[in-house]
mmCIF file of C-alpha atoms in Angstrom:
data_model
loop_
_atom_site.group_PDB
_atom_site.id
_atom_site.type_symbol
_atom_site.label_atom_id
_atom_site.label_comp_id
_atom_site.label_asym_id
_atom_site.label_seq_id
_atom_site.Cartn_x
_atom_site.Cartn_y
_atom_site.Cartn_z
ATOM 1 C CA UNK D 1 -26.631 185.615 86.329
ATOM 2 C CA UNK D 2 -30.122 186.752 86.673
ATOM 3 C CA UNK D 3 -33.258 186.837 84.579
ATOM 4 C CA UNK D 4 -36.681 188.793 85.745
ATOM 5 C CA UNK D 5 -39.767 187.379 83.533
ATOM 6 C CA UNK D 6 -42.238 189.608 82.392
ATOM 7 C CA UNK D 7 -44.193 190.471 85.044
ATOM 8 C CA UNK D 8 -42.629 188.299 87.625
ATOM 9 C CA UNK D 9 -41.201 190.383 90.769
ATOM 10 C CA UNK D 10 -38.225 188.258 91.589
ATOM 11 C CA UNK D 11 -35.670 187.638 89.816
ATOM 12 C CA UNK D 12 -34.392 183.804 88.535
ATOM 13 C CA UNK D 13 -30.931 183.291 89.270
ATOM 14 C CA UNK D 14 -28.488 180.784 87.302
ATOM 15 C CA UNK D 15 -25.109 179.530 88.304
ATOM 16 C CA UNK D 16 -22.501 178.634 86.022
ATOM 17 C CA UNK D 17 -19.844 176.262 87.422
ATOM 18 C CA UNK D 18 -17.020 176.295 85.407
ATOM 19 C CA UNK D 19 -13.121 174.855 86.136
ATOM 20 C CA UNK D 20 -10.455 176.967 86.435
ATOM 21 C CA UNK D 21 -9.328 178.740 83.199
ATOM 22 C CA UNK D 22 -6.141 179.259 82.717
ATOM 23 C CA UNK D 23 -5.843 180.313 78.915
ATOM 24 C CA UNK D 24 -8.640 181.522 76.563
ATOM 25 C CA UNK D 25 -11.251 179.566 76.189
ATOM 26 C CA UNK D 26 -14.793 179.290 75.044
ATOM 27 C CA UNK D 27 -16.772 178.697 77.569
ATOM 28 C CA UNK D 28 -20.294 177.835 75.068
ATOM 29 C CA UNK D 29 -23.277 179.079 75.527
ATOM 30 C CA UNK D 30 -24.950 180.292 79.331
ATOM 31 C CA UNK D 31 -28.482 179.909 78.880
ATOM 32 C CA UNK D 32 -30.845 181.746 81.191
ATOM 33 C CA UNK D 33 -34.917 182.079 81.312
ATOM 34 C CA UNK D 34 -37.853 182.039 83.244
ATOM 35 C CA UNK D 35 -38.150 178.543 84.619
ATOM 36 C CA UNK D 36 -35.423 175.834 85.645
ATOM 37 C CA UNK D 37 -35.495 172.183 84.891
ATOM 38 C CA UNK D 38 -33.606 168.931 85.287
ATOM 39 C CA UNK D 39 -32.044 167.035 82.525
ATOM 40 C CA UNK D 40 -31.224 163.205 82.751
ATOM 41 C CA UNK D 41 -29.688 160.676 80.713
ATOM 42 C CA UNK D 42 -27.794 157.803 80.333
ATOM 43 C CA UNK D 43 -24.591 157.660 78.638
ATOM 44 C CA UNK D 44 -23.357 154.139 76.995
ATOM 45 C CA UNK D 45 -20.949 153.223 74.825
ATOM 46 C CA UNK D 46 -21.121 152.497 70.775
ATOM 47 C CA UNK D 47 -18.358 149.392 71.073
ATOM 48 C CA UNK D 48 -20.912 146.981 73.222
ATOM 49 C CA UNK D 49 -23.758 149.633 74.626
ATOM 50 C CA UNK D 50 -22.433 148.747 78.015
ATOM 51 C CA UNK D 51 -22.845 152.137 80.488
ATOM 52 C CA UNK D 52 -20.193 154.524 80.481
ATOM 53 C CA UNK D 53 -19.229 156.133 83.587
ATOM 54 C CA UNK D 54 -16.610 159.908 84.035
ATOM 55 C CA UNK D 55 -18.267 161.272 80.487
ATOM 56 C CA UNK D 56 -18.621 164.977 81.175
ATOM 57 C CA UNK D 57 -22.299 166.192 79.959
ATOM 58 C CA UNK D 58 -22.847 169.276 79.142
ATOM 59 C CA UNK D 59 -26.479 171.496 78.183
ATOM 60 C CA UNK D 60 -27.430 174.811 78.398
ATOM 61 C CA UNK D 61 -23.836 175.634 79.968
ATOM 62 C CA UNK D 62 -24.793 173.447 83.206
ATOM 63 C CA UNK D 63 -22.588 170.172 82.728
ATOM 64 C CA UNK D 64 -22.042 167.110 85.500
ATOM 65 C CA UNK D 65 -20.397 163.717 84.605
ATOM 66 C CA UNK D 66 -21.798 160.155 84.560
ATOM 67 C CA UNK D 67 -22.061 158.075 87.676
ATOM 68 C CA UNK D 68 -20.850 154.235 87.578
ATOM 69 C CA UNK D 69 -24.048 153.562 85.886
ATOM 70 C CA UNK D 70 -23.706 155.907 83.138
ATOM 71 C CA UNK D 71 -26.422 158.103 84.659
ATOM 72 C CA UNK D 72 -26.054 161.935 84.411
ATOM 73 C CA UNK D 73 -28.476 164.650 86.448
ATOM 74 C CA UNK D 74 -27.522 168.632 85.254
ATOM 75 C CA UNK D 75 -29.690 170.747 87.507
ATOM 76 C CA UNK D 76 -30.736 174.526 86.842
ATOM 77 C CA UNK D 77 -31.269 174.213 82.814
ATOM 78 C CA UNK D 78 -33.197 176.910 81.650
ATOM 79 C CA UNK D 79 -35.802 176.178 80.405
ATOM 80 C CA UNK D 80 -39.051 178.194 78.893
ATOM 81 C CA UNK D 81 -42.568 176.796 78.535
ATOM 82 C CA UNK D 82 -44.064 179.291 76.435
ATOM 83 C CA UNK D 83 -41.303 178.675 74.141
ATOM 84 C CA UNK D 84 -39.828 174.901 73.727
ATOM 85 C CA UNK D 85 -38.700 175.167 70.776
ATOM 86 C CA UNK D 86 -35.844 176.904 72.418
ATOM 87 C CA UNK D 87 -34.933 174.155 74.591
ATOM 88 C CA UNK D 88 -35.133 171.819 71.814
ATOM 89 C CA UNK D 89 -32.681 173.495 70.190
ATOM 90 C CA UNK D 90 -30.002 173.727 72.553
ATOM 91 C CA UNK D 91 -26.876 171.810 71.603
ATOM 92 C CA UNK D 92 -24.770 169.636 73.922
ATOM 93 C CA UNK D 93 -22.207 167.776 73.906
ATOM 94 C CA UNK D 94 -21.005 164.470 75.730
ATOM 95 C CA UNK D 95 -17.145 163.090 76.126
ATOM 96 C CA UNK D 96 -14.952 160.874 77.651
ATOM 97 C CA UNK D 97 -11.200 160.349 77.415
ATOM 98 C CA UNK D 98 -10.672 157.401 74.736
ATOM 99 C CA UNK D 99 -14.073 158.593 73.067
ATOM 100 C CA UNK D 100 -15.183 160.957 70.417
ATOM 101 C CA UNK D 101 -16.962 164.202 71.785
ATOM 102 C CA UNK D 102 -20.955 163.822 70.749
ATOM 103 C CA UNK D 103 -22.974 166.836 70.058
ATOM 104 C CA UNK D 104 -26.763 166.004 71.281
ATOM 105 C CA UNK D 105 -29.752 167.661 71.238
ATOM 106 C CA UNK D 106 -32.745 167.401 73.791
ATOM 107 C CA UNK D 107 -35.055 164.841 71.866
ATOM 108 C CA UNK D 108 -38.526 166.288 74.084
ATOM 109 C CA UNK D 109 -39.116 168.661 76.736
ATOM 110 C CA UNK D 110 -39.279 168.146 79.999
ATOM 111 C CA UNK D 111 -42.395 166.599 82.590
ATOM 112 C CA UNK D 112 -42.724 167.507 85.776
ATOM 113 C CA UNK D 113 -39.954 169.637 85.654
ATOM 114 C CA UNK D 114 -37.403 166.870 84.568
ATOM 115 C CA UNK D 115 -36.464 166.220 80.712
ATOM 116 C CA UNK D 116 -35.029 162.424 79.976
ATOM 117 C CA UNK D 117 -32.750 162.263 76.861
ATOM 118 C CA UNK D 118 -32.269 159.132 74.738
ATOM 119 C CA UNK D 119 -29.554 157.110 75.531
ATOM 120 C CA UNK D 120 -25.982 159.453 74.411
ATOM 121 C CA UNK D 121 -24.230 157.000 72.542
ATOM 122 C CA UNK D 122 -20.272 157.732 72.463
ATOM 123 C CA UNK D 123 -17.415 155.977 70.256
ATOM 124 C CA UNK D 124 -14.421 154.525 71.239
ATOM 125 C CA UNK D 125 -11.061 156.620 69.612
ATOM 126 C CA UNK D 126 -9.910 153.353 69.020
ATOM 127 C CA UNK D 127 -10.877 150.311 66.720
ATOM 128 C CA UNK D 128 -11.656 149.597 63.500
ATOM 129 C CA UNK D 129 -14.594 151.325 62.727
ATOM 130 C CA UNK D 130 -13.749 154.859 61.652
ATOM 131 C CA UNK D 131 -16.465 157.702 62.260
ATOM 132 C CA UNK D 132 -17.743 159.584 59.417
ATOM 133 C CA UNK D 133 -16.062 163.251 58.120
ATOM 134 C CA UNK D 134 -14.349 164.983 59.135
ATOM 135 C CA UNK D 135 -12.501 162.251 61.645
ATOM 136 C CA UNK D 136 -11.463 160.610 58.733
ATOM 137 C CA UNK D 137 -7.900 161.502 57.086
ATOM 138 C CA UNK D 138 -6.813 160.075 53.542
ATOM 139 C CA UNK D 139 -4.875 160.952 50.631
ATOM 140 C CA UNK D 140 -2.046 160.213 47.849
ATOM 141 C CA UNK D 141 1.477 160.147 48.451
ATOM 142 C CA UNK D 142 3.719 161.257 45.835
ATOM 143 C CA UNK D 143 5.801 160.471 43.871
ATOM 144 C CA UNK D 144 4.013 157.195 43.406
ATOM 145 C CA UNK D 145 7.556 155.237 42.608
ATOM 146 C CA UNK D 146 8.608 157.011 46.518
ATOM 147 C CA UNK D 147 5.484 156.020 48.317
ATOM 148 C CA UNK D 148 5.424 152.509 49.258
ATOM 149 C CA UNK D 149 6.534 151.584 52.452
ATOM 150 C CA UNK D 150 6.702 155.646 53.912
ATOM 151 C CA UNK D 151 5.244 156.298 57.347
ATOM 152 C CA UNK D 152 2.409 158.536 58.189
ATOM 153 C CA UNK D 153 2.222 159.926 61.511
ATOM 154 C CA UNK D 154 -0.135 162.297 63.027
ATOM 155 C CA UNK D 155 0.754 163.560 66.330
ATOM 156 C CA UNK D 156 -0.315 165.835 69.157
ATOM 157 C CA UNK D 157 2.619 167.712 70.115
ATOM 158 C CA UNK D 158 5.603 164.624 71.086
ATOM 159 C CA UNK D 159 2.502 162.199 71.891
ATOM 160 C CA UNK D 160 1.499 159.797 68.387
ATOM 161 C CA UNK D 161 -1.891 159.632 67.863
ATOM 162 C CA UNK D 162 -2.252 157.462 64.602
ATOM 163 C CA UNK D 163 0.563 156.199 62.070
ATOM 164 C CA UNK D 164 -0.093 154.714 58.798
ATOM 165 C CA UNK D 165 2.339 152.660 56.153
ATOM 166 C CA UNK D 166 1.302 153.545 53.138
ATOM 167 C CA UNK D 167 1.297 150.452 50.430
ATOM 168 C CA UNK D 168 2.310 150.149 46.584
ATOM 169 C CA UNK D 169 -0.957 152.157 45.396
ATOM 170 C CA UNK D 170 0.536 155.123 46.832
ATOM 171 C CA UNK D 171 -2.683 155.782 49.016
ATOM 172 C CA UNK D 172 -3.160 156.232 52.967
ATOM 173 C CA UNK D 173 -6.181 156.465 55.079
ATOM 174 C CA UNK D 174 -6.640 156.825 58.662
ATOM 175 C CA UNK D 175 -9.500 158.237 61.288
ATOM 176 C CA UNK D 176 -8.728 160.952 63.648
ATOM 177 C CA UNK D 177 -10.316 161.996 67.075
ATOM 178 C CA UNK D 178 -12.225 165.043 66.761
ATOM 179 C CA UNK D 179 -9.777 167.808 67.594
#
């Protein structure tokens, strides 16, 4: 994709790396302007803040995963400095198998060509601190007299991803990952 600024004679180009589709998808937002910048960040875990390397990062439709320090570099983000505000409005998002997907947003622009988020702090699936709404399931089971002792399973297709036994008040509550 290319962009031409006013009053610029060449063209900016962006490249969007993408993996192979193979069903429809949405593939977010592809964000082009006048000038291109470097975003960098570190991306830790909630559980312990320890780094957390393989999250995939992704801004602006330019995305890269963490190194074994947690650190993530995504080249080519547009960027424009007569208008910031855009860039500080661009929503990303952060993720990690056995983690909750994180929506971000850059926190300042960029210096020298290079904007440095805060830390990206992602939660374990697991554990027993459930994230806020909408991750978190709960509800009655009736009849009342029926309810203690049934099972509640949530599943994605044959593979269980939480189960529940509900007790004599009739009630069960449970938190979900995000999807």
């Amino acid at each position: 994709m290319s962009y031409l600024p006013a009053g610029a004679s060449t063209p900016v180009t962006f490249r969007f790396d993408f993996a192979a589709v193979t069903a429809d998808r949405d593939l977010g937002d592809l964000v082009i302007g006048p000038e291109k910048i470097t975003v960098r960040g570190t991306v830790r875990t909630t559980a312990d803040n320890s780094v957390l390397p393989g999250a995939l990062v992704s801004l602006g439709g330019q995305s890269g995963l963490s190194d074994a320090s947690g650190n993530f570099a995504l080249a080519n983000v547009a960027y424009d400095s007569a208008r910031p505000n855009g860039f500080l409005s661009l929503e990303g998002r952060a993720g990690r198998t056995g983690f909750f997907t994180r929506a971000f947003t850059p926190d300042s622009g960029p210096s020298s060509g290079i904007a440095t988020l805060a830390d990206i702090l992602l939660q374990p699936d697991t554990g027993d601190v459930p994230p806020g709404t909408p991750a978190t399931l709960e509800g009655n089971v009736t009849p009342n007299a029926s309810a203690n002792g049934a099972i509640i399973e949530v599943r994605r297709g044959t593979t269980l991803v939480r189960r529940f036994t509900v007790g004599a008040d009739a009630r069960y509550g449970f938190w979900l990952p995000v999807g």
